[in-house]
Tab-separated table of C-alpha atoms in Angstrom:
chain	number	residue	atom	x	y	z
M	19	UNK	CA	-197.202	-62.904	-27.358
M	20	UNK	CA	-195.961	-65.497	-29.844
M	21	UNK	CA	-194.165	-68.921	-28.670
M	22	UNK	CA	-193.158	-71.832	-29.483
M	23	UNK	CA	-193.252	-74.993	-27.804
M	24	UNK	CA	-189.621	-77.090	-28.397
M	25	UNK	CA	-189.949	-79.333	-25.448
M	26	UNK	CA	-192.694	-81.072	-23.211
M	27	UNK	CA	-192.950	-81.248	-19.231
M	28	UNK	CA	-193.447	-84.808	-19.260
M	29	UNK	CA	-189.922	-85.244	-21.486
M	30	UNK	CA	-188.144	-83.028	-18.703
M	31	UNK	CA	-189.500	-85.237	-16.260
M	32	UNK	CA	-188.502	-88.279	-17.798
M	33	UNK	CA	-184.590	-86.761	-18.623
M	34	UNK	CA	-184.498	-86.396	-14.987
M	35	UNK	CA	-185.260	-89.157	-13.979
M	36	UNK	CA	-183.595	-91.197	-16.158
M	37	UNK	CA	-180.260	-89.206	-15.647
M	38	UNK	CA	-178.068	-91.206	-13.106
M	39	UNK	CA	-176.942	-88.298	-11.014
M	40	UNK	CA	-180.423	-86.929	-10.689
M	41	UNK	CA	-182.011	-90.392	-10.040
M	42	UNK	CA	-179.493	-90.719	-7.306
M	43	UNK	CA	-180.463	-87.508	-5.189
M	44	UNK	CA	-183.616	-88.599	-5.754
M	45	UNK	CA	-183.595	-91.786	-4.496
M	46	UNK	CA	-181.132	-90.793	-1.343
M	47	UNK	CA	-183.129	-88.221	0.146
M	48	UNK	CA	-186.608	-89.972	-0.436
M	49	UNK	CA	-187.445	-86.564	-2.730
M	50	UNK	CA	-190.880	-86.750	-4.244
M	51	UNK	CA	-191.956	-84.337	-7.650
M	52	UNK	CA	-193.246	-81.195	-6.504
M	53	UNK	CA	-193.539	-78.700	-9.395
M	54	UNK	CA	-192.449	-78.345	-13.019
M	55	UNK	CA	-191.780	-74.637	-13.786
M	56	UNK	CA	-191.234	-72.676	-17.467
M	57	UNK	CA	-191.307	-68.941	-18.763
M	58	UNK	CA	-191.925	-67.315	-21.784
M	59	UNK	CA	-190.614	-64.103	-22.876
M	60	UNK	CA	-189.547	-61.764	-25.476
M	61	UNK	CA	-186.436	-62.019	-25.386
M	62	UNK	CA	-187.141	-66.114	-25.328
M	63	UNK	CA	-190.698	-67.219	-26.914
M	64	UNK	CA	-189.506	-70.495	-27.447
M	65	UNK	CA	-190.148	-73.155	-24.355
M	66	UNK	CA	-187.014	-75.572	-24.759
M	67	UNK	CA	-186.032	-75.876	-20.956
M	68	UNK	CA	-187.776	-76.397	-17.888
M	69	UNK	CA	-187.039	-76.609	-14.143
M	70	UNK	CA	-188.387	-79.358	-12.490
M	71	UNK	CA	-188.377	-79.300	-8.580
M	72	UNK	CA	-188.522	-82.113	-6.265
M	73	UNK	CA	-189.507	-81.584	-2.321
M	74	UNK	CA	-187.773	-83.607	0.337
M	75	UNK	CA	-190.945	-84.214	3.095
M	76	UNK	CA	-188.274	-84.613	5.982
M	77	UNK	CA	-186.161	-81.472	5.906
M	78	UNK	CA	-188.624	-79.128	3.875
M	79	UNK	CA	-186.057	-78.484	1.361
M	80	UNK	CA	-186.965	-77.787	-2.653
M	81	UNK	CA	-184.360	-79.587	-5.197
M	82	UNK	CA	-183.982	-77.649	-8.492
M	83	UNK	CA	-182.511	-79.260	-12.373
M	84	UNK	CA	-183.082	-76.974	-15.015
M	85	UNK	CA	-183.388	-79.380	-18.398
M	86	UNK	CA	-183.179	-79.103	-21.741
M	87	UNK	CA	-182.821	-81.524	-24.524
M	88	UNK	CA	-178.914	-81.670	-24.140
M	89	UNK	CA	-178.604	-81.677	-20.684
M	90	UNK	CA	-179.984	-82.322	-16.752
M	91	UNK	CA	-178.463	-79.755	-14.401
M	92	UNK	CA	-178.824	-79.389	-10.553
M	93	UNK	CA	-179.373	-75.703	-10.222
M	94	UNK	CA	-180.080	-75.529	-6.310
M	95	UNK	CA	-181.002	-77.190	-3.358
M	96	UNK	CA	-182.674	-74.440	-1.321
M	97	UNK	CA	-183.147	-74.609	2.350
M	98	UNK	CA	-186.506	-75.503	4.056
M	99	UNK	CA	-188.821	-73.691	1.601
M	100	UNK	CA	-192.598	-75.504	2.860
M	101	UNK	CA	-193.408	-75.761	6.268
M	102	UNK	CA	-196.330	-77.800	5.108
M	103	UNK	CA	-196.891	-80.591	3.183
M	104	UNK	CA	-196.225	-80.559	-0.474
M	105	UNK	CA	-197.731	-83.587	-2.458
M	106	UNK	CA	-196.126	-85.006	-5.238
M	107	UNK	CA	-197.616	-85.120	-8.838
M	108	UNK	CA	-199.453	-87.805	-9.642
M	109	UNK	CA	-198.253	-87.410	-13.260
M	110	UNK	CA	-201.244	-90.268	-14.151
M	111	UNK	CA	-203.418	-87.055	-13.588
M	112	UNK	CA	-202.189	-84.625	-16.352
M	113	UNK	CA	-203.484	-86.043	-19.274
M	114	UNK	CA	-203.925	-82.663	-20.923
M	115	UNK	CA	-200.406	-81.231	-22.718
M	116	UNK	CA	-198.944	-78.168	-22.588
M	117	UNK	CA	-200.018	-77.377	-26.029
M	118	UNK	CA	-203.383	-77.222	-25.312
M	119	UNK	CA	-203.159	-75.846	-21.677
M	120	UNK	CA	-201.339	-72.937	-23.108
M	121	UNK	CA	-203.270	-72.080	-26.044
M	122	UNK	CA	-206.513	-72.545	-23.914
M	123	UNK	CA	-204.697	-69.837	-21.640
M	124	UNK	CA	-203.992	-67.216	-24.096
M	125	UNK	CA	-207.104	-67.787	-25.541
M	126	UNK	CA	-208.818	-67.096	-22.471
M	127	UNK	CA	-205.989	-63.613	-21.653
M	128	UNK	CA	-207.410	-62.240	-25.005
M	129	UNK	CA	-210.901	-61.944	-23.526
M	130	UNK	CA	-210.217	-60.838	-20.188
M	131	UNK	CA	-206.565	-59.829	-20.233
M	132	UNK	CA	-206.327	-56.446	-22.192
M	133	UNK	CA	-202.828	-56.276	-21.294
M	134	UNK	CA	-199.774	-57.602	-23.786
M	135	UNK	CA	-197.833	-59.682	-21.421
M	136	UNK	CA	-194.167	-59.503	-20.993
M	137	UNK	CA	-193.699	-62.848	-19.261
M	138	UNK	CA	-195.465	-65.931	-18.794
M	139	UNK	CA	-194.812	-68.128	-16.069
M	140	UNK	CA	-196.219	-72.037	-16.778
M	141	UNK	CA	-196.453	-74.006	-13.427
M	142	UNK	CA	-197.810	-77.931	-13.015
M	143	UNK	CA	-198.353	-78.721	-9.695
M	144	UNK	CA	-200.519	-80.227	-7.047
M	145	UNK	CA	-203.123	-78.319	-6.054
M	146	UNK	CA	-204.724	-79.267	-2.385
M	147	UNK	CA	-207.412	-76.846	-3.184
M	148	UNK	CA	-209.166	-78.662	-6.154
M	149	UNK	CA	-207.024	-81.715	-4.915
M	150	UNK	CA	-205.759	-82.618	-8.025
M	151	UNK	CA	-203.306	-81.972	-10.848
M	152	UNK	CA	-203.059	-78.128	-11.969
M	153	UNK	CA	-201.483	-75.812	-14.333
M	154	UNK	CA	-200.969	-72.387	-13.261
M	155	UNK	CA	-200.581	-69.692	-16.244
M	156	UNK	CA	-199.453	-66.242	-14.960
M	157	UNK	CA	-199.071	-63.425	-17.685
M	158	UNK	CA	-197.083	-60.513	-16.401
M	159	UNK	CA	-197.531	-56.844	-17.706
M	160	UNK	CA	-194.909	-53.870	-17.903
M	161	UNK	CA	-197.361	-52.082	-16.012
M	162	UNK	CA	-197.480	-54.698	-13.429
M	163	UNK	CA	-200.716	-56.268	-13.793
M	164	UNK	CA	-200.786	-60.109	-13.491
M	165	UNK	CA	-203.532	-62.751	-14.637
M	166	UNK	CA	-203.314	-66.210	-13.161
M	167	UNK	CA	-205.324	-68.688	-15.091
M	168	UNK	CA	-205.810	-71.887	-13.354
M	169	UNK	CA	-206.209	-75.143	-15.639
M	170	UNK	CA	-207.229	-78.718	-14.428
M	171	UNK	CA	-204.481	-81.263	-15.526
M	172	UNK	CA	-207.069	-84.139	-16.577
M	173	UNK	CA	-209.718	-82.651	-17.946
M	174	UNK	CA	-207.903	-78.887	-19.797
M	175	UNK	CA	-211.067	-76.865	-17.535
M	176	UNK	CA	-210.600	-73.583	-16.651
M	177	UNK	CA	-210.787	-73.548	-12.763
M	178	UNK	CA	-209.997	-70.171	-12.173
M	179	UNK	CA	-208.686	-66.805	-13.784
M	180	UNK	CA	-208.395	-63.523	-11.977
M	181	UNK	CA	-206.836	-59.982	-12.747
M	182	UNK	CA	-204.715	-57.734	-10.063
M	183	UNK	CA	-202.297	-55.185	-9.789
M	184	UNK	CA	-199.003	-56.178	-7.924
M	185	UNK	CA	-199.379	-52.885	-5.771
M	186	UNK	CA	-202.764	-53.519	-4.652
């Protein structure tokens, strides 16, 4: 699958929390960065928005702003999502960019992936696993097979990739 890459995580970030609305639910309900979500399509190979989700520790609730270069939106607040503890990103840990996550993901789905993917699903997060930093790359298949790549924010190493069927 082709894409293109119009717009960075770390620029979402920064539009949200430079946007006064946005800043404001942050700072009332103490809500810490949780995740930083994309997808790539067909239909839309071009990554120009992102959401970016913040986790209030207190009532378990996730807050959603989609974001694109024009605009910060609150999509959602969703009720208590995490009934355990979600750590924030320590964004000092991603030193590796999307550009090079993602190509060193496809890269990777060539070999082991012989499946054309329909949609990709980019993820930054903490992981408490490797307790650090992560990028999670999931390419879904028309015939419903998945492949979740796992790629460590500082250093762009592959931590994990594995192939399944949704059914099984």
């Amino acid at each position: 699958m082709n894409y293109e890459i119009k717009f960075l995580e770390k620029d979402a970030i920064e539009k949200v929390e430079n946007d006064d609305a946005a800043k404001s639910m942050i700072d009332k309900d103490n809500l810490i960065l949780a995740s930083v979500f994309a997808m790539i399509t067909p239909d839309n190979n071009v990554l120009d928005k992102w959401n970016v989700n913040y986790f209030n520790g207190e009532t378990g609730e996730l807050t959603n702003f989609l974001v694109t270069h024009e605009s910060v939106t609150h999509i959602e607040t969703s009720k208590r999502v995490h009934t355990t503890e979600v750590k924030s990103i320590d964004r000092s840990n991603v030193a590796i960019p999307i550009t090079k996550i993602l190509s060193s993901a496809m890269d990777k789905a060539e070999i082991e992936y012989p499946h054309e993917p329909n949609k990709v699903f980019i993820t930054l997060h903490h992981n408490d696993e490797y307790k650090n930093e992560c990028w999670t790359i999931t390419l879904f298949s028309t015939n419903l097979f998945l492949y979740k790549i796992k790629i460590d924010a500082i250093t762009g190493k592959i931590i994990s990739s594995e192939v399944k069927h949704l059914l099984k």
